[in-house]
């Protein structure tokens, strides 16, 4: 493309006249487009077109790795090609050629025009007040806008009236344009009015864009001075002018009553943001100092930053006080800093139960070293005991003890968990630099929730940056962070161990784990009651499906049969922590995979029972209706008909949420929904709407089986005190992929157990059914559905069964951090804490029903728990495959696997530098991707940081154990890499052949 030239028609008339006059003349001419006016003003190199608001535009979505259609907001640079709007690739750096301008002029229809900032700077005044609003708030906002314009005008040396602006008639927001002498950093100043409203003045600098002509999303026309003001006539802004302008704006805001967020004053020992991971954990612990410090030293908590404890209160003969800050502890008396653990050790007294209280001060010797104790009846805690007590104060008594040799430094990753932080996320947040388009500022609500650990780490590492991010987002980020920290702290992390020796890294974890397809179809031995397993084998052969389909269908139907008629106690002593039996299950397979036939076979006994209940109810209701009509007609011999018979149900089909709640009110033990397609269930419950958060919340309550109320369309409300829904559904891969995109990690899909097809081509076998197994299965289901509810006493597990259950639950919880899986997977693992006990309860019921027991025994046996755990492990393998397949891949984990594969092919390499990685994997020259990948490998014990520089980790030590444990993987890696090299070489030869007729020595047979 040729370098840009300004169209000659804008300048040939009177070339001797100044640019200002020529631009004004063109601007005033009739029928001159916005594009021509901007070109005449000298903005050609900065111009970028944008699709108008409401137009469909196709963009490349980095997260999804493909093209997506979005509705334009009129602000994102885009191109009109082949009759449709598409994204403008690399719009920040793309040169504008004469051919581009010619093409733009031939476009028909509305276009928004942007300029790229860099040579131009923009003050964006986002003062949120409606132009028609009146009252004190509106008056104050109007004065503030006037003060802002005055401050900018003074900074650039011109009157307010001459400031080049962009504005629209339906808003008080506007923008002021300036010319820059050199690149500026962007700046953003938030302000909060007395009513709590958020406002801001942002300075847009290099690498951003601003719309200068076209239409706003509200439909209002954008007015802009740039259309008749040439670039050379824009006011010039120097760096010191920008600082002066913002100082005056902040002063004006304060005068008018706006709150101006100020930087927090540093205290003793504080470091500036971004903080190191260790400092971030320390600050998080100190932010909650009121929860543990008063037990250790005689301090009076308050809202002030510095808490002081006098030496008199500490009962010591030192002159200076102990100061406790929000970001550290400094003892002015002994002239040293404390970690929380060292403070607890110095002043705490631990009893036999592990409780720590203030034990007075020790005896200090030279250089204020601790040399003894005044009394003999106290015991100072060890560092391990101090850490254990501290974390239990912060996270609860379930927090595990630390191992011998644990120190504050080695324990930091575990202490981070106690305050709700993930160490790996902190490391990544410390070194990441998000690109302009892919950072948290552009994340939608679902991704913000999915990336809650990242947000939590950002808030800990750089609170000021997080505060600005929170200011701009409509979503309450602090609520997301708070919820996430509470969830992380409630987990049970592994206790910290001493720092490993340089030659003794821990056992590396398998980050290549892939499920064999056979693992997804073949049931483990002894994972089902024997009679049920016979039915599963028979029906699977006859229908031509994997055994997994029949197994999950039968277990789900059994869970519906039990419903809320029985509950299982999850913990040994907590009688209030129970779960009912209802499961949500879904089979995922392509059309023609016999999903529906196997589901119909499984639910047949329950539907037959439901039909029999309906037949009996109809007879009773017909009799009641006859009596009621007679009574209403005032026949002399007519008696009152009594209460209208209630229809007993166990299965319902397509009903609305309102109708379903009405049915639950009459059927408190629960109902089963069995739609042919899962999407239709979500549609009927209102849970699939993108903005249907309220409906989705109601639908989620149906999993818990708690009380639910809905408002009637025609007024009034319906309430069910117990509303438990069991789901047995199916879906197709493309449809479940759409649901995964729309529902994300909000908890709806995470409550399901998904069973995937193994893609083996099967055909149903024409053979007789296992009549004995089929009859036993039908009797068991109908017996479970007919059993009367218990007296409310939950079913408990025998002691040995409880131990086995707790061990399995602990192992499942650890799967939450399986490398390479998404936040949605983590949500599913968290929900499995409710699913596992339900499976145990279902197996307990089935074992009793197959024995023809009249009611469920009060205690679950060890054998039943072991079967349920085996089946749950099988289900979780399907879950892991589901979340790997249908949720966005974890880029960090994929990169980590690439580096891991490279390491396995280099058995002699003991260290790995950034340069080595850059040479081996060019995509990791993006430093933030590199650090994220290496953090994954650190977590998996493949490497450990050995050197750092000002940019972060620069060298890593390689765990030699990877070559022994993953020897077979190394063979595969080498074979795959050799195959790829061979394919690349062959492609190169083919390309030479393709171009051989262009070579100088090429000959043609036509000669």
Short mmCIF file of C-alpha atoms in Angstrom, two decimals, residues 558-990:
data_model
loop_
_atom_site.label_atom_id
_atom_site.label_comp_id
_atom_site.label_asym_id
_atom_site.label_seq_id
_atom_site.Cartn_x
_atom_site.Cartn_y
_atom_site.Cartn_z
CA UNK A 558 -33.83 -44.76 41.77
CA UNK A 559 -32.88 -41.36 43.18
CA UNK A 560 -36.23 -40.00 42.00
CA UNK A 561 -38.05 -42.93 43.60
CA UNK A 562 -36.48 -42.15 46.99
CA UNK A 563 -36.58 -38.37 46.54
CA UNK A 564 -36.96 -36.48 49.79
CA UNK A 565 -38.56 -39.42 51.62
CA UNK A 566 -35.17 -40.10 53.20
CA UNK A 567 -32.07 -38.03 53.86
CA UNK A 568 -28.50 -39.06 54.57
CA UNK A 569 -26.31 -37.47 57.23
CA UNK A 570 -23.00 -36.48 55.63
CA UNK A 571 -20.87 -35.93 58.72
CA UNK A 572 -20.58 -38.13 61.75
CA UNK A 573 -21.81 -35.61 64.31
CA UNK A 574 -23.53 -32.85 62.31
CA UNK A 575 -27.16 -33.96 62.27
CA UNK A 576 -28.23 -30.83 60.40
CA UNK A 577 -25.98 -31.45 57.38
CA UNK A 578 -28.01 -33.86 55.25
CA UNK A 579 -28.88 -34.49 51.62
CA UNK A 580 -31.91 -36.04 49.87
CA UNK A 581 -31.58 -38.51 47.01
CA UNK A 582 -32.48 -36.55 43.86
CA UNK A 583 -29.77 -36.51 41.17
CA UNK A 584 -29.48 -34.47 37.97
CA UNK A 585 -28.14 -36.68 35.18
CA UNK A 586 -27.72 -36.18 31.45
CA UNK A 587 -26.47 -38.46 28.68
CA UNK A 588 -24.56 -36.71 25.88
CA UNK A 589 -24.43 -38.46 22.51
CA UNK A 590 -25.07 -37.82 18.85
CA UNK A 591 -28.52 -38.48 17.32
CA UNK A 592 -29.20 -42.16 16.76
CA UNK A 593 -27.21 -43.30 19.81
CA UNK A 594 -30.22 -44.94 21.50
CA UNK A 595 -30.23 -42.42 24.35
CA UNK A 596 -34.02 -42.20 24.50
CA UNK A 597 -34.70 -45.97 24.40
CA UNK A 598 -32.36 -46.68 27.31
CA UNK A 599 -33.84 -43.82 29.34
CA UNK A 600 -37.37 -45.05 28.63
CA UNK A 601 -36.40 -48.56 29.74
CA UNK A 602 -34.95 -47.21 32.99
CA UNK A 603 -37.90 -45.00 33.86
CA UNK A 604 -40.61 -47.48 32.81
CA UNK A 605 -41.28 -48.82 36.36
CA UNK A 606 -41.66 -45.29 37.69
CA UNK A 607 -43.95 -44.22 34.85
CA UNK A 608 -46.06 -47.35 35.29
CA UNK A 609 -46.46 -46.51 38.97
CA UNK A 610 -47.30 -42.92 38.09
CA UNK A 611 -49.95 -44.14 35.65
CA UNK A 612 -51.46 -46.42 38.31
CA UNK A 613 -51.57 -43.54 40.79
CA UNK A 614 -53.31 -41.44 38.15
CA UNK A 615 -55.90 -44.17 37.49
CA UNK A 616 -56.75 -44.47 41.18
CA UNK A 617 -56.83 -40.70 41.63
CA UNK A 618 -59.12 -40.27 38.63
CA UNK A 619 -61.64 -42.73 40.05
CA UNK A 620 -61.57 -40.96 43.42
CA UNK A 621 -61.72 -37.54 41.82
CA UNK A 622 -64.66 -38.47 39.57
CA UNK A 623 -66.58 -39.67 42.62
CA UNK A 624 -65.67 -36.52 44.52
CA UNK A 625 -66.69 -34.34 41.57
CA UNK A 626 -70.09 -36.03 41.40
CA UNK A 627 -70.61 -35.50 45.12
CA UNK A 628 -69.43 -31.92 44.87
CA UNK A 629 -71.83 -31.10 42.04
CA UNK A 630 -74.69 -32.64 44.00
CA UNK A 631 -73.77 -30.62 47.06
CA UNK A 632 -73.52 -27.41 45.01
CA UNK A 633 -76.97 -28.05 43.52
CA UNK A 634 -78.31 -28.12 47.11
CA UNK A 635 -79.87 -31.55 46.87
CA UNK A 636 -81.45 -32.39 50.19
CA UNK A 637 -79.75 -35.75 50.52
CA UNK A 638 -76.32 -34.45 49.42
CA UNK A 639 -73.55 -34.53 52.00
CA UNK A 640 -70.44 -32.29 51.88
CA UNK A 641 -67.97 -33.92 49.47
CA UNK A 642 -64.96 -33.48 51.74
CA UNK A 643 -61.48 -32.46 50.65
CA UNK A 644 -60.72 -32.69 46.95
CA UNK A 645 -58.44 -35.70 46.31
CA UNK A 646 -54.85 -34.72 45.59
CA UNK A 647 -53.15 -36.38 42.67
CA UNK A 648 -50.01 -38.21 43.70
CA UNK A 649 -47.24 -37.82 41.12
CA UNK A 650 -43.67 -38.97 40.70
CA UNK A 651 -43.01 -37.99 37.05
CA UNK A 652 -43.96 -34.82 35.21
CA UNK A 653 -43.23 -33.82 31.65
CA UNK A 654 -43.27 -30.37 30.07
CA UNK A 655 -44.60 -27.90 32.65
CA UNK A 656 -43.79 -24.32 33.57
CA UNK A 657 -41.97 -23.45 36.78
CA UNK A 658 -45.23 -22.10 38.24
CA UNK A 659 -47.09 -25.34 37.52
CA UNK A 660 -44.22 -27.47 38.78
CA UNK A 661 -44.12 -25.65 42.12
CA UNK A 662 -47.87 -26.28 42.44
CA UNK A 663 -47.24 -30.00 41.87
CA UNK A 664 -44.41 -29.98 44.42
CA UNK A 665 -46.78 -28.51 47.00
CA UNK A 666 -48.88 -31.68 46.67
CA UNK A 667 -45.90 -34.07 46.29
CA UNK A 668 -43.30 -33.12 48.90
CA UNK A 669 -41.13 -36.20 48.33
CA UNK A 670 -40.19 -34.84 44.90
CA UNK A 671 -40.77 -35.17 41.17
CA UNK A 672 -38.74 -36.40 38.22
CA UNK A 673 -38.40 -34.46 34.95
CA UNK A 674 -37.30 -36.56 31.99
CA UNK A 675 -37.22 -34.40 28.85
CA UNK A 676 -35.92 -35.74 25.54
CA UNK A 677 -33.62 -32.70 25.32
CA UNK A 678 -32.03 -30.96 28.30
CA UNK A 679 -32.36 -27.57 26.61
CA UNK A 680 -36.15 -27.86 26.68
CA UNK A 681 -36.06 -28.37 30.46
CA UNK A 682 -34.03 -25.21 30.94
CA UNK A 683 -36.42 -23.38 28.66
CA UNK A 684 -39.50 -24.45 30.63
CA UNK A 685 -37.87 -23.35 33.88
CA UNK A 686 -36.67 -20.02 32.49
CA UNK A 687 -33.11 -21.03 33.32
CA UNK A 688 -31.69 -20.75 29.81
CA UNK A 689 -32.35 -17.04 29.33
CA UNK A 690 -29.14 -15.05 29.28
CA UNK A 691 -30.71 -12.48 31.60
CA UNK A 692 -32.79 -14.96 33.55
CA UNK A 693 -30.76 -14.91 36.74
CA UNK A 694 -33.87 -14.89 38.91
CA UNK A 695 -35.42 -17.85 37.09
CA UNK A 696 -32.11 -19.68 37.18
CA UNK A 697 -31.85 -19.11 40.92
CA UNK A 698 -35.31 -20.60 41.41
CA UNK A 699 -34.38 -23.59 39.26
CA UNK A 700 -31.27 -24.20 41.34
CA UNK A 701 -33.43 -24.41 44.47
CA UNK A 702 -35.09 -27.47 42.96
CA UNK A 703 -31.78 -29.32 43.31
CA UNK A 704 -31.60 -28.55 47.03
CA UNK A 705 -35.18 -29.60 47.65
CA UNK A 706 -35.82 -26.60 49.85
CA UNK A 707 -38.92 -24.42 50.03
CA UNK A 708 -39.76 -22.40 46.94
CA UNK A 709 -42.32 -19.74 46.08
CA UNK A 710 -43.30 -18.27 42.73
CA UNK A 711 -45.64 -15.43 41.89
CA UNK A 712 -48.62 -16.28 39.74
CA UNK A 713 -49.06 -14.50 36.44
CA UNK A 714 -52.53 -13.38 37.50
CA UNK A 715 -51.59 -12.44 41.06
CA UNK A 716 -50.95 -14.29 44.26
CA UNK A 717 -48.20 -16.81 44.84
CA UNK A 718 -47.63 -20.55 45.12
CA UNK A 719 -45.40 -22.12 47.75
CA UNK A 720 -44.03 -25.60 48.19
CA UNK A 721 -42.32 -26.35 51.49
CA UNK A 722 -40.30 -29.14 49.88
CA UNK A 723 -39.49 -28.97 46.18
CA UNK A 724 -36.97 -31.61 45.11
CA UNK A 725 -36.54 -32.25 41.39
CA UNK A 726 -34.71 -35.20 39.88
CA UNK A 727 -33.60 -34.84 36.26
CA UNK A 728 -32.88 -37.58 33.75
CA UNK A 729 -32.28 -36.06 30.34
CA UNK A 730 -30.21 -36.35 27.20
CA UNK A 731 -28.63 -33.92 24.81
CA UNK A 732 -26.49 -33.73 21.71
CA UNK A 733 -22.87 -32.52 21.58
CA UNK A 734 -23.65 -29.34 19.62
CA UNK A 735 -26.54 -28.40 21.87
CA UNK A 736 -24.66 -29.02 25.11
CA UNK A 737 -21.79 -26.93 23.73
CA UNK A 738 -24.22 -24.04 23.24
CA UNK A 739 -25.57 -24.48 26.76
CA UNK A 740 -22.04 -24.52 28.16
CA UNK A 741 -21.33 -21.22 26.42
CA UNK A 742 -24.52 -19.59 27.68
CA UNK A 743 -24.75 -20.98 31.19
CA UNK A 744 -21.02 -21.02 31.87
CA UNK A 745 -19.91 -21.66 35.43
CA UNK A 746 -22.97 -20.28 37.21
CA UNK A 747 -23.72 -23.56 39.01
CA UNK A 748 -26.54 -24.92 36.84
CA UNK A 749 -24.58 -27.40 34.71
CA UNK A 750 -22.18 -28.05 37.59
CA UNK A 751 -24.97 -29.84 39.49
CA UNK A 752 -25.35 -32.41 36.70
CA UNK A 753 -23.57 -35.71 36.27
CA UNK A 754 -22.86 -35.92 32.55
CA UNK A 755 -22.23 -39.25 30.85
CA UNK A 756 -20.49 -39.09 27.46
CA UNK A 757 -20.65 -41.48 24.56
CA UNK A 758 -17.48 -43.45 23.85
CA UNK A 759 -18.17 -43.16 20.08
CA UNK A 760 -17.98 -46.92 19.59
CA UNK A 761 -20.26 -48.08 16.78
CA UNK A 762 -22.79 -50.43 18.40
CA UNK A 763 -25.97 -52.11 17.28
CA UNK A 764 -28.71 -53.50 19.48
CA UNK A 765 -28.68 -57.28 19.83
CA UNK A 766 -31.96 -59.10 19.27
CA UNK A 767 -31.97 -61.28 22.39
CA UNK A 768 -34.40 -61.95 25.23
CA UNK A 769 -34.14 -59.61 28.20
CA UNK A 770 -32.87 -60.77 31.57
CA UNK A 771 -36.39 -61.26 32.90
CA UNK A 772 -35.31 -61.89 36.48
CA UNK A 773 -33.17 -58.75 36.58
CA UNK A 774 -35.86 -56.66 34.87
CA UNK A 775 -38.53 -57.82 37.33
CA UNK A 776 -36.24 -57.22 40.30
CA UNK A 777 -35.36 -53.74 39.03
CA UNK A 778 -39.02 -52.83 38.52
CA UNK A 779 -39.97 -54.08 41.99
CA UNK A 780 -37.08 -52.17 43.57
CA UNK A 781 -38.00 -48.87 41.91
CA UNK A 782 -41.68 -49.16 42.78
CA UNK A 783 -40.90 -50.23 46.33
CA UNK A 784 -38.63 -47.21 46.84
CA UNK A 785 -41.27 -44.88 45.40
CA UNK A 786 -44.01 -46.35 47.60
CA UNK A 787 -42.11 -46.32 50.88
CA UNK A 788 -43.49 -43.90 53.41
CA UNK A 789 -41.17 -41.09 54.54
CA UNK A 790 -39.23 -41.68 57.74
CA UNK A 791 -39.83 -39.78 60.97
CA UNK A 792 -37.22 -37.25 59.93
CA UNK A 793 -34.24 -39.03 61.47
CA UNK A 794 -31.49 -39.02 58.84
CA UNK A 795 -29.85 -42.22 57.68
CA UNK A 796 -26.28 -42.44 58.98
CA UNK A 797 -23.20 -44.32 57.88
CA UNK A 798 -21.59 -46.99 60.01
CA UNK A 799 -18.26 -45.94 61.55
CA UNK A 800 -16.10 -47.75 59.00
CA UNK A 801 -18.40 -46.58 56.20
CA UNK A 802 -18.07 -42.98 57.40
CA UNK A 803 -14.27 -43.27 57.32
CA UNK A 804 -14.35 -44.60 53.75
CA UNK A 805 -16.79 -41.87 52.72
CA UNK A 806 -14.68 -39.09 54.26
CA UNK A 807 -11.54 -40.39 52.56
CA UNK A 808 -13.27 -40.46 49.18
CA UNK A 809 -14.73 -36.98 49.67
CA UNK A 810 -11.28 -35.65 50.51
CA UNK A 811 -9.77 -37.19 47.38
CA UNK A 812 -12.58 -35.78 45.23
CA UNK A 813 -12.08 -32.30 46.71
CA UNK A 814 -8.44 -32.44 45.66
CA UNK A 815 -9.52 -32.93 42.05
CA UNK A 816 -10.59 -29.29 42.08
CA UNK A 817 -7.03 -28.28 41.26
CA UNK A 818 -6.47 -30.83 38.51
CA UNK A 819 -4.14 -29.14 35.99
CA UNK A 820 -5.63 -27.88 32.77
CA UNK A 821 -9.29 -27.76 33.71
CA UNK A 822 -11.58 -24.76 33.89
CA UNK A 823 -13.28 -22.90 36.71
CA UNK A 824 -16.48 -24.69 35.67
CA UNK A 825 -14.79 -28.00 36.58
CA UNK A 826 -13.84 -26.57 39.95
CA UNK A 827 -17.47 -25.64 40.48
CA UNK A 828 -18.56 -29.18 39.62
CA UNK A 829 -16.08 -30.70 42.07
CA UNK A 830 -17.40 -28.37 44.76
CA UNK A 831 -20.97 -29.46 43.98
CA UNK A 832 -19.91 -33.12 44.09
CA UNK A 833 -19.83 -32.71 47.84
CA UNK A 834 -23.64 -32.84 47.54
CA UNK A 835 -23.71 -35.47 44.78
CA UNK A 836 -21.57 -38.16 46.45
CA UNK A 837 -23.81 -38.57 49.53
CA UNK A 838 -26.87 -38.73 47.27
CA UNK A 839 -25.30 -41.59 45.33
CA UNK A 840 -24.55 -43.35 48.63
CA UNK A 841 -28.19 -42.91 49.71
CA UNK A 842 -29.46 -44.26 46.37
CA UNK A 843 -27.22 -47.33 46.59
CA UNK A 844 -28.35 -47.87 50.18
CA UNK A 845 -31.96 -47.77 49.02
CA UNK A 846 -31.33 -50.10 46.07
CA UNK A 847 -29.53 -52.66 48.25
CA UNK A 848 -32.51 -52.66 50.63
CA UNK A 849 -35.08 -52.82 47.82
CA UNK A 850 -33.36 -55.71 46.04
CA UNK A 851 -33.51 -57.56 49.39
CA UNK A 852 -37.24 -56.66 49.51
CA UNK A 853 -36.81 -54.80 52.79
CA UNK A 854 -39.95 -52.98 53.81
CA UNK A 855 -38.11 -49.79 54.65
CA UNK A 856 -34.62 -48.34 54.45
CA UNK A 857 -32.30 -49.49 57.26
CA UNK A 858 -31.07 -46.64 59.48
CA UNK A 859 -27.37 -47.35 58.82
CA UNK A 860 -25.34 -47.54 55.60
CA UNK A 861 -22.82 -50.37 55.43
CA UNK A 862 -19.17 -50.16 54.39
CA UNK A 863 -19.84 -52.32 51.32
CA UNK A 864 -22.54 -49.95 50.09
CA UNK A 865 -20.27 -46.92 50.48
CA UNK A 866 -17.47 -48.71 48.63
CA UNK A 867 -19.80 -49.49 45.71
CA UNK A 868 -21.06 -45.91 45.63
CA UNK A 869 -17.51 -44.54 45.67
CA UNK A 870 -16.49 -46.81 42.79
CA UNK A 871 -19.48 -45.64 40.77
CA UNK A 872 -18.78 -42.00 41.67
CA UNK A 873 -15.19 -42.32 40.48
CA UNK A 874 -16.50 -43.65 37.18
CA UNK A 875 -18.94 -40.73 36.92
CA UNK A 876 -16.17 -38.23 37.71
CA UNK A 877 -14.07 -39.58 34.84
CA UNK A 878 -16.97 -38.67 32.57
CA UNK A 879 -17.22 -35.27 34.26
CA UNK A 880 -13.54 -34.59 33.69
CA UNK A 881 -13.92 -35.47 30.01
CA UNK A 882 -17.05 -33.31 29.76
CA UNK A 883 -15.41 -30.19 31.22
CA UNK A 884 -12.30 -30.72 29.12
CA UNK A 885 -14.38 -30.99 25.97
CA UNK A 886 -17.10 -28.38 26.37
CA UNK A 887 -15.53 -25.56 28.34
CA UNK A 888 -12.87 -23.14 27.22
CA UNK A 889 -9.43 -24.74 27.30
CA UNK A 890 -7.01 -23.56 29.92
CA UNK A 891 -4.33 -21.80 27.88
CA UNK A 892 -1.87 -21.85 30.76
CA UNK A 893 -2.20 -25.62 31.13
CA UNK A 894 -1.83 -26.20 27.38
CA UNK A 895 1.33 -24.11 27.37
CA UNK A 896 2.58 -25.95 30.45
CA UNK A 897 2.07 -29.30 28.73
CA UNK A 898 4.03 -28.02 25.75
CA UNK A 899 6.97 -27.04 27.94
CA UNK A 900 6.67 -30.33 29.84
CA UNK A 901 6.84 -32.28 26.59
CA UNK A 902 9.92 -30.31 25.59
CA UNK A 903 11.58 -31.13 28.94
CA UNK A 904 10.89 -34.83 28.51
CA UNK A 905 12.82 -34.79 25.23
CA UNK A 906 15.83 -33.18 26.97
CA UNK A 907 16.77 -35.63 29.76
CA UNK A 908 20.18 -34.00 30.31
CA UNK A 909 18.74 -30.55 30.96
CA UNK A 910 18.79 -29.67 34.67
CA UNK A 911 17.87 -26.00 34.35
CA UNK A 912 15.66 -24.02 32.01
CA UNK A 913 16.08 -20.34 31.21
CA UNK A 914 13.65 -17.88 29.64
CA UNK A 915 15.85 -17.77 26.54
CA UNK A 916 15.68 -21.56 26.12
CA UNK A 917 11.89 -21.45 26.32
CA UNK A 918 11.69 -18.52 23.88
CA UNK A 919 13.74 -20.53 21.37
CA UNK A 920 11.75 -23.72 21.86
CA UNK A 921 8.24 -22.21 21.94
CA UNK A 922 7.96 -18.83 20.26
CA UNK A 923 4.40 -18.24 21.52
CA UNK A 924 5.81 -18.04 25.04
CA UNK A 925 7.81 -14.95 24.21
CA UNK A 926 4.76 -13.24 25.60
CA UNK A 927 6.03 -12.94 29.16
CA UNK A 928 2.66 -13.19 30.83
CA UNK A 929 1.91 -16.47 29.03
CA UNK A 930 5.35 -17.76 29.95
CA UNK A 931 4.97 -17.02 33.66
CA UNK A 932 1.48 -18.50 33.73
CA UNK A 933 2.67 -21.73 32.10
CA UNK A 934 5.67 -22.00 34.38
CA UNK A 935 3.48 -21.36 37.42
CA UNK A 936 1.38 -24.37 36.35
CA UNK A 937 4.53 -26.49 36.16
CA UNK A 938 5.65 -25.23 39.56
CA UNK A 939 2.31 -26.26 41.03
CA UNK A 940 2.72 -29.70 39.45
CA UNK A 941 6.24 -30.03 40.97
CA UNK A 942 7.97 -30.22 37.60
CA UNK A 943 10.19 -27.19 38.20
CA UNK A 944 11.22 -24.69 40.87
CA UNK A 945 12.36 -21.11 40.42
CA UNK A 946 16.12 -20.82 40.87
CA UNK A 947 16.82 -17.27 39.65
CA UNK A 948 14.90 -14.01 39.34
CA UNK A 949 15.56 -10.63 37.80
CA UNK A 950 13.62 -7.37 37.61
CA UNK A 951 11.11 -8.92 35.19
CA UNK A 952 10.37 -11.98 37.32
CA UNK A 953 11.59 -15.59 37.29
CA UNK A 954 14.48 -16.01 34.83
CA UNK A 955 15.63 -19.59 35.44
CA UNK A 956 14.00 -22.76 36.72
CA UNK A 957 15.44 -25.95 38.16
CA UNK A 958 14.06 -29.13 36.53
CA UNK A 959 12.81 -31.99 38.71
CA UNK A 960 14.90 -34.99 37.64
CA UNK A 961 12.09 -37.35 38.66
CA UNK A 962 10.02 -36.43 35.60
CA UNK A 963 12.22 -38.60 33.39
CA UNK A 964 11.63 -41.73 35.47
CA UNK A 965 7.92 -41.25 36.06
CA UNK A 966 6.99 -40.14 32.53
CA UNK A 967 9.33 -42.33 30.50
CA UNK A 968 6.54 -43.62 28.26
CA UNK A 969 5.27 -40.08 27.72
CA UNK A 970 8.79 -39.06 26.69
CA UNK A 971 8.80 -41.79 24.04
CA UNK A 972 5.48 -40.50 22.68
CA UNK A 973 6.72 -36.90 22.73
CA UNK A 974 9.85 -37.78 20.78
CA UNK A 975 7.87 -39.81 18.26
CA UNK A 976 5.30 -37.03 17.79
CA UNK A 977 7.98 -34.38 17.37
CA UNK A 978 9.87 -36.52 14.86
CA UNK A 979 6.63 -37.10 12.96
CA UNK A 980 5.89 -33.37 12.91
CA UNK A 981 9.39 -32.57 11.67
CA UNK A 982 9.01 -35.17 8.93
CA UNK A 983 5.63 -33.74 7.91
CA UNK A 984 7.02 -30.20 7.84
CA UNK A 985 9.93 -31.31 5.67
CA UNK A 986 7.56 -33.10 3.31
CA UNK A 987 5.36 -30.01 3.11
CA UNK A 988 8.45 -27.95 2.26
CA UNK A 989 9.31 -30.28 -0.61
CA UNK A 990 5.72 -30.15 -1.84
#
